[in-house]
Coordinates of C-alpha atoms in Angstrom, one line a residue:
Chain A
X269 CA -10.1 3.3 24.4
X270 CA -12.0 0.3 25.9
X271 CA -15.3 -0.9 25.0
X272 CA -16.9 -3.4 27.0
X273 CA -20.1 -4.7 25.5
X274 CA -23.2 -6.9 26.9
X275 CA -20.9 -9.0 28.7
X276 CA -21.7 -12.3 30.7
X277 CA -19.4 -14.5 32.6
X278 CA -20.7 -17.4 35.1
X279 CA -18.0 -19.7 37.1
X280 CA -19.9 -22.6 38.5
X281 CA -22.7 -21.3 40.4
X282 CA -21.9 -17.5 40.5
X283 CA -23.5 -15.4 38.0
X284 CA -20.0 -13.3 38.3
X285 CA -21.2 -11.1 35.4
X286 CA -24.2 -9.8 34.4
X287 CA -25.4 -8.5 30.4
X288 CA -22.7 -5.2 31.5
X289 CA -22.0 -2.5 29.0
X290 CA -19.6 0.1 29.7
X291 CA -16.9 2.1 27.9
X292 CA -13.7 4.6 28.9
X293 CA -12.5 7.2 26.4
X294 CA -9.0 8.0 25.5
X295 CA -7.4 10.7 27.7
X296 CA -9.0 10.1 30.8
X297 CA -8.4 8.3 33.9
X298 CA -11.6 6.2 34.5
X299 CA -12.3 4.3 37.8
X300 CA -13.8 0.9 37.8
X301 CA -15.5 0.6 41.0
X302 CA -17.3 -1.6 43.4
X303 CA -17.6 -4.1 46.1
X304 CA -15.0 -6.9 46.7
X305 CA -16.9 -9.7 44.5
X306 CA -19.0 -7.4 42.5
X307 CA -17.1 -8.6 39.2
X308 CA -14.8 -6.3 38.0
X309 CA -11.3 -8.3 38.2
X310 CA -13.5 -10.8 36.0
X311 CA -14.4 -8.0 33.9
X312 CA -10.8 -6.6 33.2
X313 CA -9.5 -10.2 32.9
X314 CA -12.2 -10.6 30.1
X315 CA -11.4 -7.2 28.4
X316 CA -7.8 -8.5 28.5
X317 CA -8.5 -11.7 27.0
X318 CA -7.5 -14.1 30.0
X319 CA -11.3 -15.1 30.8
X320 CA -13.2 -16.1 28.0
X321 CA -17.2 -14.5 28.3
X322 CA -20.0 -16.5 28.0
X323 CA -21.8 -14.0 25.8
X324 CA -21.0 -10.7 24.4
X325 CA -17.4 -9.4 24.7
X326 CA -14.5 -6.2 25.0
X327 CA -12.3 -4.1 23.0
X328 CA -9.1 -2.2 23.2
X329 CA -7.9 0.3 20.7
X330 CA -11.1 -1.6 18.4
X331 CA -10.3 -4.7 18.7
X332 CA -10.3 -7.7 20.7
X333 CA -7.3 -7.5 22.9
X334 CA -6.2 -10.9 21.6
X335 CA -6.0 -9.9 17.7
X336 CA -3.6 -7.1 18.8
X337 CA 0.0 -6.9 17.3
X338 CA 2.7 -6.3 20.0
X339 CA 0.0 -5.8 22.8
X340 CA 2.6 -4.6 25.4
X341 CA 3.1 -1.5 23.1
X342 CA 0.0 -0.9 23.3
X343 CA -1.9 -2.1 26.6
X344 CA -0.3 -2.1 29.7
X345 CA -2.0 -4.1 32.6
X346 CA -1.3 -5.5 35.7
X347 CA -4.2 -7.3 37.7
X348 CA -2.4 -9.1 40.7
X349 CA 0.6 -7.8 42.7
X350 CA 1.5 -11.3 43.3
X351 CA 1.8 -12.8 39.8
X352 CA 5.7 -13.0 39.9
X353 CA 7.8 -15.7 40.6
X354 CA 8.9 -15.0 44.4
X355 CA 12.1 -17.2 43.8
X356 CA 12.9 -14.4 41.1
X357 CA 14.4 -11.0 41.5
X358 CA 12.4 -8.1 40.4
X359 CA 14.9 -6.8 37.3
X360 CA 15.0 -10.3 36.2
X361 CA 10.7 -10.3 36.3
X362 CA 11.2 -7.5 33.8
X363 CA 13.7 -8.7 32.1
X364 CA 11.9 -12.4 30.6
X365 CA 8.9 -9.8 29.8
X366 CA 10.9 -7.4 28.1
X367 CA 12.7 -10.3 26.3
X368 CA 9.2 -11.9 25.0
X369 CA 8.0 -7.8 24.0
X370 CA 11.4 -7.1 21.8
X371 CA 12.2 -4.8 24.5
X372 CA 16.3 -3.8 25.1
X373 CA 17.2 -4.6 28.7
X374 CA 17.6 -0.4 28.9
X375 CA 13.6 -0.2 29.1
X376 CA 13.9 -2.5 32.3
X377 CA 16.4 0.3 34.1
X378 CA 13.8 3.1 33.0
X379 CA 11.2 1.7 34.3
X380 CA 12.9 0.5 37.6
X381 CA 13.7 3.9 38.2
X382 CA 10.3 5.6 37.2
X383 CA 8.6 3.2 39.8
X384 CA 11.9 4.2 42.7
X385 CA 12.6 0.3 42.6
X386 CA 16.0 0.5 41.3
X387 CA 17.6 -0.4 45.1
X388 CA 15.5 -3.7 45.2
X389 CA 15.6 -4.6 41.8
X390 CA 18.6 -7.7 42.5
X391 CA 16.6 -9.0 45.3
X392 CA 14.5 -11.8 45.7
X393 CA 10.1 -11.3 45.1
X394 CA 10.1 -13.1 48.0
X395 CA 11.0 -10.4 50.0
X396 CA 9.1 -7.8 48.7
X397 CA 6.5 -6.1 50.7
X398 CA 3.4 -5.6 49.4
X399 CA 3.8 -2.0 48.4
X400 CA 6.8 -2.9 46.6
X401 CA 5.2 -5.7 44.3
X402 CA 2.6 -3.1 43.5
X403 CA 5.7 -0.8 42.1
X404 CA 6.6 -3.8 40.1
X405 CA 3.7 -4.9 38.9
X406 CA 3.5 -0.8 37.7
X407 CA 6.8 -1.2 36.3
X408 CA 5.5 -4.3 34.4
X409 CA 2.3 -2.4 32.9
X410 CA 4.3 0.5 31.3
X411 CA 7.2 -1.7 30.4
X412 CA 6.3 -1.1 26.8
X413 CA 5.3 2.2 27.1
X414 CA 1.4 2.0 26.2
X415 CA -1.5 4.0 25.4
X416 CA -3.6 1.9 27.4
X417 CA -2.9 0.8 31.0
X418 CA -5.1 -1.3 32.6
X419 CA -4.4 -1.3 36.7
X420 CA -6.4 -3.8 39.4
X421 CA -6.3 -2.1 42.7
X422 CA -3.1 -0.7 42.3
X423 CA -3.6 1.3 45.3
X424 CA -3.7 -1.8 47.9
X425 CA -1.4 -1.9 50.0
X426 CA 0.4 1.0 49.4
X427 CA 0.8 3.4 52.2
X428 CA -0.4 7.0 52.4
X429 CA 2.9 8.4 50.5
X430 CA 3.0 5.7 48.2
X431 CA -0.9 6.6 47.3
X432 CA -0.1 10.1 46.9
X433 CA 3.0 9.1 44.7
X434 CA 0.6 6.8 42.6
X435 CA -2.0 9.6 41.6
X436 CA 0.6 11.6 40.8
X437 CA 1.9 9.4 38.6
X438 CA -1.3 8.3 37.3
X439 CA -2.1 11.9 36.7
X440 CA 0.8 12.7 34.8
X441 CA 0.5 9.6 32.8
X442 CA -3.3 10.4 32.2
X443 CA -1.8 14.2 31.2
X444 CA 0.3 12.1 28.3
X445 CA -3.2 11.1 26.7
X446 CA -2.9 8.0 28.0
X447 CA -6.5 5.8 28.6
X448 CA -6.3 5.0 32.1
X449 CA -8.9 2.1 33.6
X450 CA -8.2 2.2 37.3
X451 CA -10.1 -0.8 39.3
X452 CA -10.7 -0.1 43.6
X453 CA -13.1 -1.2 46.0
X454 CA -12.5 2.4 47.9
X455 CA -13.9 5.6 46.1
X456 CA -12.2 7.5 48.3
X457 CA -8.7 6.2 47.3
X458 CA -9.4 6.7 43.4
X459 CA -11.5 10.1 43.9
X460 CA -8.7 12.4 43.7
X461 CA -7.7 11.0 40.5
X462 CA -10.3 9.8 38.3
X463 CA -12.4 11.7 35.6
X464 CA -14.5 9.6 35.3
X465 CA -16.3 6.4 36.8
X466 CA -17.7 3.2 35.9
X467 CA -19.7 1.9 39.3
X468 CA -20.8 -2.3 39.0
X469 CA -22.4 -4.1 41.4
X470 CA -22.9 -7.8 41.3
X471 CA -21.8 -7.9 38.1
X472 CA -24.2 -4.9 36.6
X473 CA -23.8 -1.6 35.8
X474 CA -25.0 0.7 38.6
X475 CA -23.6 4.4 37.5
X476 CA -21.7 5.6 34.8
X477 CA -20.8 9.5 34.8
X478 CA -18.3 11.9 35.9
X479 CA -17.0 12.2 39.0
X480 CA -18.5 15.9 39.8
X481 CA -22.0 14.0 38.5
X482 CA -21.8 11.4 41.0
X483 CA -21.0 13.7 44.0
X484 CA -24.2 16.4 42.5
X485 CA -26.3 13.2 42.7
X486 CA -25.5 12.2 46.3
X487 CA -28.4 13.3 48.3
X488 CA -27.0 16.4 50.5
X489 CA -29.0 17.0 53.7
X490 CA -29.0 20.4 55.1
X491 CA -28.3 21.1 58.8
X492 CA -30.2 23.2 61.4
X493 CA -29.4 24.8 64.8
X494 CA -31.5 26.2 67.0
X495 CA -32.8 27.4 70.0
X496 CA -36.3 25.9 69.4
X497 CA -35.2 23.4 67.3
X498 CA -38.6 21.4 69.0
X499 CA -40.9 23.8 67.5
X500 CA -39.1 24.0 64.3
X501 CA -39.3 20.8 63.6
X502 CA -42.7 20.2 64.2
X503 CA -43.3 23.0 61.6
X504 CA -40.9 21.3 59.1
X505 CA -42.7 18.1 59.8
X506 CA -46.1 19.8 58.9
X507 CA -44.0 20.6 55.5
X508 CA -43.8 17.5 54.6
X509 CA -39.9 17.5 55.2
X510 CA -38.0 14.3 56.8
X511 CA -36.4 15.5 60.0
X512 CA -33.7 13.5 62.4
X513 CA -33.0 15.4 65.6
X514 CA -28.6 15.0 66.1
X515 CA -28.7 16.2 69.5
X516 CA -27.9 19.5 70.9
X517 CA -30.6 21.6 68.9
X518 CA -29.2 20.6 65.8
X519 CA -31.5 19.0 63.0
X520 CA -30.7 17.1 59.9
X521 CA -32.9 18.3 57.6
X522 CA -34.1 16.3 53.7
X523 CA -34.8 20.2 52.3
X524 CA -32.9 22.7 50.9
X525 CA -31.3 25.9 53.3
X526 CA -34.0 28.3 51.2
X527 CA -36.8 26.3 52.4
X528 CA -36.1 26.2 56.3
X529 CA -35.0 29.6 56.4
X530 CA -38.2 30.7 55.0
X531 CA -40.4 28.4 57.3
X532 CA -38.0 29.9 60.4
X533 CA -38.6 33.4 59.5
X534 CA -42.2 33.1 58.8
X535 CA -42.7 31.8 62.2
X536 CA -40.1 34.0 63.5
X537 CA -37.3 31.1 64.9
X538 CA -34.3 32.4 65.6
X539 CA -31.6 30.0 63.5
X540 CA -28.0 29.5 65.0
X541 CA -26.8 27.6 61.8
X542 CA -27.9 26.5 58.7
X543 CA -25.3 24.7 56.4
X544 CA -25.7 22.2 53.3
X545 CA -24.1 19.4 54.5
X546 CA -22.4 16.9 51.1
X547 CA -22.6 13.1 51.6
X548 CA -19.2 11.4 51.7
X549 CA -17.8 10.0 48.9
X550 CA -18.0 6.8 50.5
X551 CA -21.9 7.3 51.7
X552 CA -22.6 7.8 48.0
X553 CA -20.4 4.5 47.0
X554 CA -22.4 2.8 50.0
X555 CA -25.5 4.4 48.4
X556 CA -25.2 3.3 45.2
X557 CA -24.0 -0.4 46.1
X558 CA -26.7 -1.0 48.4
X559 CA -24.3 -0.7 51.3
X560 CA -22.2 -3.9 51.1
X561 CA -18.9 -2.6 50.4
X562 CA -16.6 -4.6 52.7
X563 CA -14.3 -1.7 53.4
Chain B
X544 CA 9.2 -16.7 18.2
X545 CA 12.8 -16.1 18.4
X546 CA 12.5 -13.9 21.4
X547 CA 9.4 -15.9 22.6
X548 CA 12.3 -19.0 23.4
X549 CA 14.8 -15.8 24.7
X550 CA 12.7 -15.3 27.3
X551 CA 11.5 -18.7 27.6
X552 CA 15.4 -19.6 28.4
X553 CA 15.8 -16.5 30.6
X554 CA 12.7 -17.8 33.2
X555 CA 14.7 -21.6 33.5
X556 CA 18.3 -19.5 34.1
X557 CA 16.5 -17.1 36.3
X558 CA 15.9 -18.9 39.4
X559 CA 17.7 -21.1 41.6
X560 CA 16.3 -24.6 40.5
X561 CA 18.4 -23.8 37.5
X562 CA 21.8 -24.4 39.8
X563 CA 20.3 -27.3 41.5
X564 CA 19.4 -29.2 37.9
X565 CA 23.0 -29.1 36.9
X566 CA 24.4 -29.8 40.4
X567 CA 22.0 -32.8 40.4
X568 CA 23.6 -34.0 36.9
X569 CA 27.2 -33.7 37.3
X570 CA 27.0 -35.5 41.0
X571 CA 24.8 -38.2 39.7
X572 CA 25.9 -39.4 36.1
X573 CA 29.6 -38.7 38.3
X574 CA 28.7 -41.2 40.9
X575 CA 26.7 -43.7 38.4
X576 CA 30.0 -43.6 36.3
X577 CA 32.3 -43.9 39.0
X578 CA 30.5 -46.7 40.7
X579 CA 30.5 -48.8 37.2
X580 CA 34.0 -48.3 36.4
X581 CA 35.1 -49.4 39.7
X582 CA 33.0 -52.3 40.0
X583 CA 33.9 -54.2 36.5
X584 CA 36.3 -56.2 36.2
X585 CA 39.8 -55.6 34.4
X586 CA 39.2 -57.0 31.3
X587 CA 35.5 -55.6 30.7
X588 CA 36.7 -52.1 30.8
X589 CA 38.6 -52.2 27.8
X590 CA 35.6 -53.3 25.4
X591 CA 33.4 -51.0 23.5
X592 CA 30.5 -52.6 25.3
X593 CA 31.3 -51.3 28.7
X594 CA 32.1 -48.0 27.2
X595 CA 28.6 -47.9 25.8
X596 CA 27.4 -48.7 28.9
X597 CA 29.3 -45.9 30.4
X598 CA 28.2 -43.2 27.9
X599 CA 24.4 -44.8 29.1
X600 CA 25.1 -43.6 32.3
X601 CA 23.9 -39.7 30.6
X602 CA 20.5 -41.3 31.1
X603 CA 20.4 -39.2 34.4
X604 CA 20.0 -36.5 31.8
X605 CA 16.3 -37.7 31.0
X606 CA 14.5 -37.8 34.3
X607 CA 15.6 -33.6 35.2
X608 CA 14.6 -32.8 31.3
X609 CA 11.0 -34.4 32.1
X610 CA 11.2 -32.5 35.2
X611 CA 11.9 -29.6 34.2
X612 CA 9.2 -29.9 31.0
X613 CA 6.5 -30.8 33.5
X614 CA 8.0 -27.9 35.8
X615 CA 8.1 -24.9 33.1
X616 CA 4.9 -25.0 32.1
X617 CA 3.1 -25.7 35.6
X618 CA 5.1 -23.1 37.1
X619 CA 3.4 -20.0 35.8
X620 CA 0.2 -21.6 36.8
X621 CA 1.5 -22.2 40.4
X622 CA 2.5 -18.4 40.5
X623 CA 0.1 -16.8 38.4
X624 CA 3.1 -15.8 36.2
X625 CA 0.6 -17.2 33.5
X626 CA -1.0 -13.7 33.5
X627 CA 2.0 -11.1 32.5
X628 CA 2.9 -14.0 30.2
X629 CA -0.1 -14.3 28.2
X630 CA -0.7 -10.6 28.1
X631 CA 2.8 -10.4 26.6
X632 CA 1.7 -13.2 24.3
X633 CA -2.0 -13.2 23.7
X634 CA -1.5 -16.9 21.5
X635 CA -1.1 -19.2 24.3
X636 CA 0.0 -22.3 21.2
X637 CA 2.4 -19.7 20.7
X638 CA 3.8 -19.7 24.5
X639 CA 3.4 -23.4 24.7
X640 CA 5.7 -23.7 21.6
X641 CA 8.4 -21.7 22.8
X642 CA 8.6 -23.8 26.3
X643 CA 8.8 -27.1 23.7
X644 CA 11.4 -25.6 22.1
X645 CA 13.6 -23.9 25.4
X646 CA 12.9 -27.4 26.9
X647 CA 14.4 -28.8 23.4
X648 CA 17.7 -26.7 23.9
X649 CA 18.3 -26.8 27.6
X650 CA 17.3 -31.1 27.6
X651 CA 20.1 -31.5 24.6
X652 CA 22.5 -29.2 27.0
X653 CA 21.4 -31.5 29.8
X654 CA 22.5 -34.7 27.8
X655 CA 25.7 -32.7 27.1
X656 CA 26.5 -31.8 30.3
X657 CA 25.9 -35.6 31.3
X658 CA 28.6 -36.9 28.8
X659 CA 31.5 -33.9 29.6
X660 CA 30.7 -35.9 33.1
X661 CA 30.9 -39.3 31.7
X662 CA 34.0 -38.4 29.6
X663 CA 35.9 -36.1 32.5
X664 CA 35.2 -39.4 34.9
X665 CA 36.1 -42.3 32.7
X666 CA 39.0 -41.5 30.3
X667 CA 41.3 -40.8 33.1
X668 CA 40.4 -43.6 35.0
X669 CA 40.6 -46.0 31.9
X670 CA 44.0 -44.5 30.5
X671 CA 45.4 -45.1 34.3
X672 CA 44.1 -48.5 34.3
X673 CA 45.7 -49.4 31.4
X674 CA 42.6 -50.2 29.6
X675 CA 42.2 -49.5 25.9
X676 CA 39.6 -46.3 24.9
X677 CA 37.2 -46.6 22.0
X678 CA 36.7 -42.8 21.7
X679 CA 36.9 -43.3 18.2
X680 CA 34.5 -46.3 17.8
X681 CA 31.3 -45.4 16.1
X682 CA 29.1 -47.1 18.7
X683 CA 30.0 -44.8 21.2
X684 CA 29.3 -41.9 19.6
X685 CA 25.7 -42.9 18.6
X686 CA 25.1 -43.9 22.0
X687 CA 25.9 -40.2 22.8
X688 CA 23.6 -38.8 20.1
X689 CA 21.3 -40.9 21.2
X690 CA 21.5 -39.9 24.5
X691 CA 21.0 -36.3 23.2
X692 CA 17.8 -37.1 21.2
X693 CA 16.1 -39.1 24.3
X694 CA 16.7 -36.0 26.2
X695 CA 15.3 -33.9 24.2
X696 CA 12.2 -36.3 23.8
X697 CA 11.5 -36.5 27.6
X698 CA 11.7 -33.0 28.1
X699 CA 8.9 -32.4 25.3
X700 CA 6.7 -35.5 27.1
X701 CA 7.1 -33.5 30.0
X702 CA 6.1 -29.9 28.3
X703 CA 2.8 -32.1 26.9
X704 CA 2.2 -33.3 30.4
X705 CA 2.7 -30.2 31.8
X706 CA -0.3 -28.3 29.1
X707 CA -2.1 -31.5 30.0
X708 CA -2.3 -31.7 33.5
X709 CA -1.2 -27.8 34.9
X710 CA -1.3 -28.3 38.0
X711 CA 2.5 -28.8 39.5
X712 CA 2.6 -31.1 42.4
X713 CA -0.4 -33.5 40.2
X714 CA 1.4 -33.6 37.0
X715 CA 5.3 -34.5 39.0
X716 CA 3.8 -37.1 41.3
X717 CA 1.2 -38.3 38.4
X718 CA 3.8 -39.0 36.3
X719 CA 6.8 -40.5 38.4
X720 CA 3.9 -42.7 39.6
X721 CA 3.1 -43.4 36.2
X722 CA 6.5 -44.0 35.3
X723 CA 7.4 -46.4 38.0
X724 CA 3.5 -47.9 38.9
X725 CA 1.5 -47.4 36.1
X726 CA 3.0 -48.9 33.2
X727 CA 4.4 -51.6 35.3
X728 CA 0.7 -52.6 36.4
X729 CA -0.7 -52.3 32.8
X730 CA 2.1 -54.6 31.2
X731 CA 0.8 -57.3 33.9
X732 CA -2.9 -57.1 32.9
X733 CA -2.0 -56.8 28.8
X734 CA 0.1 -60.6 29.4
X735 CA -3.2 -61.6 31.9
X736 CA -5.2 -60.9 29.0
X737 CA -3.0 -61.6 26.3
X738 CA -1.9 -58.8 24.4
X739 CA 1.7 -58.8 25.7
X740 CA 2.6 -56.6 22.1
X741 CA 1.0 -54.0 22.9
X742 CA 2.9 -53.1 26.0
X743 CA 5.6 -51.9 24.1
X744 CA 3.6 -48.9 22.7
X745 CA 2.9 -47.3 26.2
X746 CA 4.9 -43.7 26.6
X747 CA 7.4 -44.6 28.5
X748 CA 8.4 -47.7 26.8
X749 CA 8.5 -46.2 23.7
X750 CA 10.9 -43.8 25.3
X751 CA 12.5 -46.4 27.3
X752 CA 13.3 -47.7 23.1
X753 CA 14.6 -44.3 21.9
X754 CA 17.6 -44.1 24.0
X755 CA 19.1 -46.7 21.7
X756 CA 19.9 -49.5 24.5
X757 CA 17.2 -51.7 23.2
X758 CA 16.3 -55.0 25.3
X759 CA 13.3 -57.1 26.6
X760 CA 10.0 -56.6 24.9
X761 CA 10.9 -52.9 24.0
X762 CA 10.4 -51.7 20.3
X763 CA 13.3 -51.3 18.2
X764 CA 15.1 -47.7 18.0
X765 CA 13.3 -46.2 15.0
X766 CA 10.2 -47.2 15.8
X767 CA 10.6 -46.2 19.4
X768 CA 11.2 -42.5 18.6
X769 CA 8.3 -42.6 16.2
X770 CA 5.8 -44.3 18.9
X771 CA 7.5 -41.3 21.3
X772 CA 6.9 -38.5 18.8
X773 CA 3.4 -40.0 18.3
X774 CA 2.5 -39.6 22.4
X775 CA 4.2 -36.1 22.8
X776 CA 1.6 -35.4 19.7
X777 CA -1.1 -36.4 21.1
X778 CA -0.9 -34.9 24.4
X779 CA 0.6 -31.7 23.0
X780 CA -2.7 -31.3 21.2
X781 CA -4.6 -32.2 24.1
X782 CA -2.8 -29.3 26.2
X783 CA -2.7 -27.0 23.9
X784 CA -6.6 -27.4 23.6
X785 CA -7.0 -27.3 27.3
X786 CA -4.7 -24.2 27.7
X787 CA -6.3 -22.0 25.1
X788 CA -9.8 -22.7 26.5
X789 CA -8.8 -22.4 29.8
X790 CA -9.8 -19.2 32.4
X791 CA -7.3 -17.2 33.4
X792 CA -8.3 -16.2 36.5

């Protein structure tokens, strides 16, 4: 469980934080979500105790992450793919971490093999791709087998089977009761596997709901095709309804199917089509973040 | 702590720079011996003098223990290994005291390594030259402790510069520059301006006293170990201040 409470954070000029309260219950896999820059790496790094707030402050498990006893027991995080030594090998990574946790050099091999990075674990960082520093920086989060994981884009990089392989995992850790906080600048690549999201933007809180509450919020239009689609619209115009004309006798509509079928029948229009049509997950992100997602 | 310096000690033996610090100290101190052996004459080499100035030669030891100080702490903030590290170990004094003391352990094996050298290069060479060993002679082996204890002195300098300064390639240049430039410089202006005693209290003179060789202006060995602990103080608690205040980011 991770309470974040009326925090603040400047760096020089940059505001990168702003007065943002938000908080992710146990059991549930929770997005963190927003623009590149809009503050949430400083946020996790804060919540983790690496970045020290200018006002107000985090919990995990209840208490500042820093006054934990044997935190990689009980919070598991990994913020950059890159933070290993490239002149390093990937089981020897694990091996100073699970030295300064108490851990047995076993726990290294289990979670080698839970991440499939048994092969590469003797070679050199260095030569890692991308996607496999992601599997070791996973490998490093649940090293000591937490409650909490914390995860920074864990998605980047990856390719498509690697993302599926990642939500299942994520899933079937989440399925454990584990408190999952899952950052990404791309809805679309968390969507599938999050309960639950917290949306910032420029370091405020925009949304903070369910998933199935963000998508019932998106503003659906509705489609219409017709063969007077002139005339119709005109009426739904006198209705007071927003209409865009998408070419070929088809209208996007700001009113609900009910509505225009009545107007079309009490006018007797013939209708071709009438269909709700759902905004994107990524037109509701855009939406919500005032469009200046980067991605 | 105990597995704080485990792992510690596992990051040092984990990458290649590990090979290349020992490679660097049994070439060196083997060349440094050679070279004086060969070039004294006859009679020298059979005094307990020489030999003292052969188990000296270890002093290769002290400039890869301040390298590697400086290099251990920097390292993680070069890499970002700084992250998984304090998340493993939310006290960063804690952190910070476990590099002092793996820099303690590997400097003394350092120094160690450096006198095997000494001793695998000069007692052959003595005992075929006739000359007479002192291997018993209680000079030497205080020279070699002392050798040890320098070691270990410059490799804790170099974990205070290291929490000091953090960033790698600033604190090694800064403080070879230091070593070889800066002191130098500042000994000229305290004569111009007449405080000539004082020079012998900067860092590296002090630590130029504690490896027991004594000479010039430096301060005696006792109080040149003390003066040394004093500045490794000092900037430890500077460091340490720096690093716990310091973003992560």
């Amino acid at each position: 469980m991770i309470e974040v409470a009326n925090l603040s954070k400047r760096f020089g000029k940059t505001q990168a934080v702003r007065d943002l309260s938000f908080s992710v219950e146990p059991g549930t896999v929770t997005g963190f979500l927003g623009p590149n820059g809009a503050g949430k790496s400083t946020t996790l790094r804060s919540v983790l105790g690496l970045v020290h707030p200018d006002a107000g402050g985090a919990t995990v498990l209840g208490v500042p992450y820093r006054e934990l006893d044997r935190p990689v027991h009980r919070v598991g995080a990994v913020l950059e793919a890159s933070e290993v030594h490239p002149g390093r090998s990937g089981r020897n990574h694990l091996r100073v971490l699970a030295a300064a946790a108490g851990l047995p050099r076993s726990r290294v091999e289990e979670v080698l093999a839970l991440v499939e990075l048994s092969a590469a674990a003797k070679r050199r960082v260095k030569g890692y791709s991308l996607g496999m520093r992601q599997r070791l920086g996973l490998a490093t989060a649940l090293l000591g087998d937490p409650e909490v994981l914390v995860l920074d884009e864990p998605a980047n990089g990856l390719d498509p089977a690697g993302v599926r392989w990642l939500r299942d995992l994520l899933r079937s850790l989440a399925a454990e009761d584990r408190t999952i906080l899952v950052s990404s600048h791309v809805l679309a690549e968390v969507a599938q596997t999050v309960d639950r999201v917290v949306i910032i933007h420029r370091g405020t809180l925009v949304q903070q709901a369910s998933i199935a509450e963000v998508l019932a919020g998106a503003q659906g239009a509705t489609r219409v095709r017709s063969p007077e689609a002139s005339r119709l619209r005109g009426l739904l115009t006198a209705a007071g309804a927003t209409v865009t004309d998408v070419g070929k006798g088809t209208l996007a509509v700001d009113r609900a199917p009910e509505k225009i079928g009545e107007i079309a029948a009490a006018n007797g229009i013939v209708l071709h089509e009438l269909t709700i049509e759902r905004a994107t997950l990524e037109e509701v992100f855009l939406e919500l973040t005032g469009g200046e997602t980067t991605q | 702590m105990s597995a704080l310096v485990r792992s510690e000690l596992l990051k040092i033996r984990t990458i290649r720079s590990w090979w290349a610090y020992l490679i660097v100290i049994v070439v060196f101190t083997g060349l440094a011996v050679a070279a004086q052996i060969g070039s004294a004459d006859g009679i020298d080499r059979g005094t307990v003098d020489f030999q003292s100035d052969l188990v000296e030669t270890a002093g290769i030891a002290l400039l890869l223990a301040i390298i590697l100080g400086i290099t251990i702490v920097t390292t993680e903030f070069r890499f970002g290994t700084v992250t998984p590290t304090f998340l493993a170990t939310p006290s960063r004094q804690l952190v910070i005291g476990a590099k002092a003391i793996a820099g303690v352990v590997v400097a003394a094996g350092f120094a160690l390594l450096s006198l095997v050298v000494v001793a695998a290069v000069a007692l052959p060479w003595l005992t075929i030259v006739d000359a007479e060993t002192h291997l018993a002679d209680s000079e030497i082996w205080t020279r070699a402790a002392q050798q040890i204890l320098s070691s270990v002195l410059w490799a804790l300098m170099g974990v205070a510069i290291g929490a000091v300064v953090q960033s790698q390639v600033a604190a090694l240049v800064g403080t070879l520059v230091w070593i070889f430039l800066g002191e130098t410089l500042l000994i000229g202006i305290f004569g111009l301006v007449d405080v000539d005693g004082a020079a012998a209290y900067l860092p590296f003179q002090a630590l130029d006293a504690a490896d027991g060789s004594g000479g010039g202006d430096l301060l005696s060995y006792g109080p040149g170990v003390a003066v040394s602990l004093v500045w490794v103080a000092l900037l430890g608690i500077v460091g340490a201040a720096r690093t716990h205040r310091r973003d992560v980011t």
